Amino acid sequence: MRKLDNNAHSVFLLYYHLILVVKYRKKVLNDPISDRAREIFEYIAPKYHITLEEWNHDEDHVHIMFCAHPKSELSKFINAYKSASSRLIKKEYPEIRQKLWKEMFWSQSFCLLSAGGAPIEVIRQYIETQGEKKHERSIPVSDLSQ
């Protein structure tokens, strides 16, 4: 398990799974294009306090796992990344224009999931049981009067 990140007033561990899909699900992603998209991600990410952890692709989408800081503006980062990478990839790989004739490379939508740590149900159960041990150890008021 990765150790917690911190700043002056907090500790945190924020993992996210991002899925970006090519516009119209066109099958244009290959290793060189995916590698270039990853380079662009790694260039922009530090400006938003984001660290790339994992990257992989299929022909029409990419899966990205990254860590973020609590002050990271995720939607602004994703939009900045999609805009810059779309522009650069279409400029550097003109053959893509045959399949994607408009300006956008990525679909307008994206999927962003929180990841890491314990499953939701484990956290829910932990929160629900807080304080129970304290009450179990305390002496009932009725026992004090004897």
PDB file of N, CA, C and O in Angstrom, residues 10-42:
ATOM      1  N   SER A  10      -3.077  18.416   6.344  1.00  0.00           N
ATOM      2  CA  SER A  10      -3.877  17.213   6.112  1.00  0.00           C
ATOM      3  C   SER A  10      -3.019  16.080   5.553  1.00  0.00           C
ATOM      4  O   SER A  10      -1.912  16.296   5.074  1.00  0.00           O
ATOM      5  N   VAL A  11      -3.578  14.883   5.652  1.00  0.00           N
ATOM      6  CA  VAL A  11      -3.007  13.717   4.986  1.00  0.00           C
ATOM      7  C   VAL A  11      -4.080  13.166   4.055  1.00  0.00           C
ATOM      8  O   VAL A  11      -5.267  13.305   4.319  1.00  0.00           O
ATOM      9  N   PHE A  12      -3.661  12.548   2.971  1.00  0.00           N
ATOM     10  CA  PHE A  12      -4.637  12.101   1.983  1.00  0.00           C
ATOM     11  C   PHE A  12      -4.036  11.027   1.090  1.00  0.00           C
ATOM     12  O   PHE A  12      -2.813  10.887   0.992  1.00  0.00           O
ATOM     13  N   LEU A  13      -4.899  10.282   0.460  1.00  0.00           N
ATOM     14  CA  LEU A  13      -4.531   9.286  -0.539  1.00  0.00           C
ATOM     15  C   LEU A  13      -5.705   9.219  -1.517  1.00  0.00           C
ATOM     16  O   LEU A  13      -6.708   8.570  -1.247  1.00  0.00           O
ATOM     17  N   LEU A  14      -5.595   9.944  -2.610  1.00  0.00           N
ATOM     18  CA  LEU A  14      -6.693  10.089  -3.554  1.00  0.00           C
ATOM     19  C   LEU A  14      -6.307   9.476  -4.905  1.00  0.00           C
ATOM     20  O   LEU A  14      -5.561  10.073  -5.681  1.00  0.00           O
ATOM     21  N   TYR A  15      -6.826   8.295  -5.169  1.00  0.00           N
ATOM     22  CA  TYR A  15      -6.606   7.616  -6.440  1.00  0.00           C
ATOM     23  C   TYR A  15      -7.862   7.744  -7.296  1.00  0.00           C
ATOM     24  O   TYR A  15      -8.979   7.669  -6.783  1.00  0.00           O
ATOM     25  N   TYR A  16      -7.662   7.881  -8.603  1.00  0.00           N
ATOM     26  CA  TYR A  16      -8.773   7.958  -9.534  1.00  0.00           C
ATOM     27  C   TYR A  16      -8.500   7.080 -10.749  1.00  0.00           C
ATOM     28  O   TYR A  16      -7.351   6.887 -11.145  1.00  0.00           O
ATOM     29  N   HIS A  17      -9.573   6.562 -11.330  1.00  0.00           N
ATOM     30  CA  HIS A  17      -9.520   5.791 -12.569  1.00  0.00           C
ATOM     31  C   HIS A  17     -10.290   6.602 -13.601  1.00  0.00           C
ATOM     32  O   HIS A  17     -11.483   6.839 -13.434  1.00  0.00           O
ATOM     33  N   LEU A  18      -9.599   7.030 -14.631  1.00  0.00           N
ATOM     34  CA  LEU A  18     -10.184   7.856 -15.687  1.00  0.00           C
ATOM     35  C   LEU A  18     -10.224   7.053 -16.980  1.00  0.00           C
ATOM     36  O   LEU A  18      -9.230   6.415 -17.347  1.00  0.00           O
ATOM     37  N   ILE A  19     -11.373   7.095 -17.636  1.00  0.00           N
ATOM     38  CA  ILE A  19     -11.517   6.443 -18.940  1.00  0.00           C
ATOM     39  C   ILE A  19     -11.913   7.512 -19.944  1.00  0.00           C
ATOM     40  O   ILE A  19     -12.929   8.197 -19.770  1.00  0.00           O
ATOM     41  N   LEU A  20     -11.082   7.662 -20.974  1.00  0.00           N
ATOM     42  CA  LEU A  20     -11.355   8.606 -22.054  1.00  0.00           C
ATOM     43  C   LEU A  20     -11.577   7.816 -23.331  1.00  0.00           C
ATOM     44  O   LEU A  20     -10.795   6.913 -23.656  1.00  0.00           O
ATOM     45  N   VAL A  21     -12.618   8.195 -24.059  1.00  0.00           N
ATOM     46  CA  VAL A  21     -13.000   7.478 -25.269  1.00  0.00           C
ATOM     47  C   VAL A  21     -12.762   8.380 -26.477  1.00  0.00           C
ATOM     48  O   VAL A  21     -13.071   9.576 -26.442  1.00  0.00           O
ATOM     49  N   VAL A  22     -12.240   7.793 -27.549  1.00  0.00           N
ATOM     50  CA  VAL A  22     -12.038   8.529 -28.791  1.00  0.00           C
ATOM     51  C   VAL A  22     -13.411   8.875 -29.374  1.00  0.00           C
ATOM     52  O   VAL A  22     -14.353   8.080 -29.297  1.00  0.00           O
ATOM     53  N   LYS A  23     -13.518  10.065 -29.949  1.00  0.00           N
ATOM     54  CA  LYS A  23     -14.768  10.530 -30.556  1.00  0.00           C
ATOM     55  C   LYS A  23     -15.295   9.492 -31.548  1.00  0.00           C
ATOM     56  O   LYS A  23     -14.522   8.943 -32.344  1.00  0.00           O
ATOM     57  N   TYR A  24     -16.566   9.235 -31.494  1.00  0.00           N
ATOM     58  CA  TYR A  24     -17.260   8.263 -32.351  1.00  0.00           C
ATOM     59  C   TYR A  24     -16.725   6.837 -32.170  1.00  0.00           C
ATOM     60  O   TYR A  24     -16.955   5.983 -33.014  1.00  0.00           O
ATOM     61  N   ARG A  25     -15.969   6.601 -31.111  1.00  0.00           N
ATOM     62  CA  ARG A  25     -15.352   5.294 -30.840  1.00  0.00           C
ATOM     63  C   ARG A  25     -14.507   4.810 -32.018  1.00  0.00           C
ATOM     64  O   ARG A  25     -14.375   3.609 -32.270  1.00  0.00           O
ATOM     65  N   LYS A  26     -13.908   5.752 -32.724  1.00  0.00           N
ATOM     66  CA  LYS A  26     -13.048   5.397 -33.862  1.00  0.00           C
ATOM     67  C   LYS A  26     -11.807   4.678 -33.343  1.00  0.00           C
ATOM     68  O   LYS A  26     -11.219   5.067 -32.338  1.00  0.00           O
ATOM     69  N   LYS A  27     -11.412   3.656 -34.045  1.00  0.00           N
ATOM     70  CA  LYS A  27     -10.276   2.826 -33.633  1.00  0.00           C
ATOM     71  C   LYS A  27      -8.979   3.419 -34.200  1.00  0.00           C
ATOM     72  O   LYS A  27      -8.439   2.919 -35.182  1.00  0.00           O
ATOM     73  N   VAL A  28      -8.495   4.473 -33.557  1.00  0.00           N
ATOM     74  CA  VAL A  28      -7.301   5.167 -34.043  1.00  0.00           C
ATOM     75  C   VAL A  28      -6.115   5.090 -33.072  1.00  0.00           C
ATOM     76  O   VAL A  28      -5.025   5.522 -33.408  1.00  0.00           O
ATOM     77  N   LEU A  29      -6.338   4.557 -31.876  1.00  0.00           N
ATOM     78  CA  LEU A  29      -5.246   4.505 -30.906  1.00  0.00           C
ATOM     79  C   LEU A  29      -4.345   3.307 -31.164  1.00  0.00           C
ATOM     80  O   LEU A  29      -4.796   2.165 -31.183  1.00  0.00           O
ATOM     81  N   ASN A  30      -3.073   3.590 -31.360  1.00  0.00           N
ATOM     82  CA  ASN A  30      -2.058   2.553 -31.452  1.00  0.00           C
ATOM     83  C   ASN A  30      -0.986   2.893 -30.422  1.00  0.00           C
ATOM     84  O   ASN A  30      -1.113   3.891 -29.691  1.00  0.00           O
ATOM     85  N   ASP A  31       0.068   2.123 -30.351  1.00  0.00           N
ATOM     86  CA  ASP A  31       1.096   2.367 -29.322  1.00  0.00           C
ATOM     87  C   ASP A  31       1.744   3.749 -29.433  1.00  0.00           C
ATOM     88  O   ASP A  31       1.848   4.449 -28.422  1.00  0.00           O
ATOM     89  N   PRO A  32       2.181   4.192 -30.617  1.00  0.00           N
ATOM     90  CA  PRO A  32       2.801   5.521 -30.682  1.00  0.00           C
ATOM     91  C   PRO A  32       1.852   6.663 -30.296  1.00  0.00           C
ATOM     92  O   PRO A  32       2.250   7.596 -29.588  1.00  0.00           O
ATOM     93  N   ILE A  33       0.605   6.585 -30.716  1.00  0.00           N
ATOM     94  CA  ILE A  33      -0.354   7.639 -30.369  1.00  0.00           C
ATOM     95  C   ILE A  33      -0.660   7.592 -28.880  1.00  0.00           C
ATOM     96  O   ILE A  33      -0.724   8.630 -28.219  1.00  0.00           O
ATOM     97  N   SER A  34      -0.827   6.403 -28.336  1.00  0.00           N
ATOM     98  CA  SER A  34      -1.058   6.274 -26.897  1.00  0.00           C
ATOM     99  C   SER A  34       0.144   6.794 -26.104  1.00  0.00           C
ATOM    100  O   SER A  34      -0.025   7.489 -25.098  1.00  0.00           O
ATOM    101  N   ASP A  35       1.348   6.482 -26.550  1.00  0.00           N
ATOM    102  CA  ASP A  35       2.546   6.969 -25.870  1.00  0.00           C
ATOM    103  C   ASP A  35       2.608   8.494 -25.894  1.00  0.00           C
ATOM    104  O   ASP A  35       2.977   9.127 -24.901  1.00  0.00           O
ATOM    105  N   ARG A  36       2.242   9.082 -27.020  1.00  0.00           N
ATOM    106  CA  ARG A  36       2.247  10.554 -27.115  1.00  0.00           C
ATOM    107  C   ARG A  36       1.173  11.143 -26.212  1.00  0.00           C
ATOM    108  O   ARG A  36       1.405  12.151 -25.530  1.00  0.00           O
ATOM    109  N   ALA A  37       0.003  10.544 -26.172  1.00  0.00           N
ATOM    110  CA  ALA A  37      -1.070  11.014 -25.284  1.00  0.00           C
ATOM    111  C   ALA A  37      -0.612  10.933 -23.829  1.00  0.00           C
ATOM    112  O   ALA A  37      -0.891  11.835 -23.032  1.00  0.00           O
ATOM    113  N   ARG A  38       0.108   9.885 -23.500  1.00  0.00           N
ATOM    114  CA  ARG A  38       0.635   9.732 -22.141  1.00  0.00           C
ATOM    115  C   ARG A  38       1.669  10.813 -21.824  1.00  0.00           C
ATOM    116  O   ARG A  38       1.670  11.380 -20.739  1.00  0.00           O
ATOM    117  N   GLU A  39       2.559  11.119 -22.766  1.00  0.00           N
ATOM    118  CA  GLU A  39       3.546  12.186 -22.570  1.00  0.00           C
ATOM    119  C   GLU A  39       2.867  13.526 -22.285  1.00  0.00           C
ATOM    120  O   GLU A  39       3.302  14.280 -21.411  1.00  0.00           O
ATOM    121  N   ILE A  40       1.813  13.805 -23.021  1.00  0.00           N
ATOM    122  CA  ILE A  40       1.078  15.059 -22.823  1.00  0.00           C
ATOM    123  C   ILE A  40       0.437  15.068 -21.436  1.00  0.00           C
ATOM    124  O   ILE A  40       0.469  16.080 -20.733  1.00  0.00           O
ATOM    125  N   PHE A  41      -0.128  13.940 -21.027  1.00  0.00           N
ATOM    126  CA  PHE A  41      -0.726  13.820 -19.698  1.00  0.00           C
ATOM    127  C   PHE A  41       0.328  14.110 -18.633  1.00  0.00           C
ATOM    128  O   PHE A  41       0.106  14.896 -17.714  1.00  0.00           O
ATOM    129  N   GLU A  42       1.485  13.479 -18.764  1.00  0.00           N
ATOM    130  CA  GLU A  42       2.553  13.662 -17.774  1.00  0.00           C
ATOM    131  C   GLU A  42       3.106  15.079 -17.760  1.00  0.00           C
ATOM    132  O   GLU A  42       3.604  15.537 -16.736  1.00  0.00           O
TER     133      GLU A  42
END
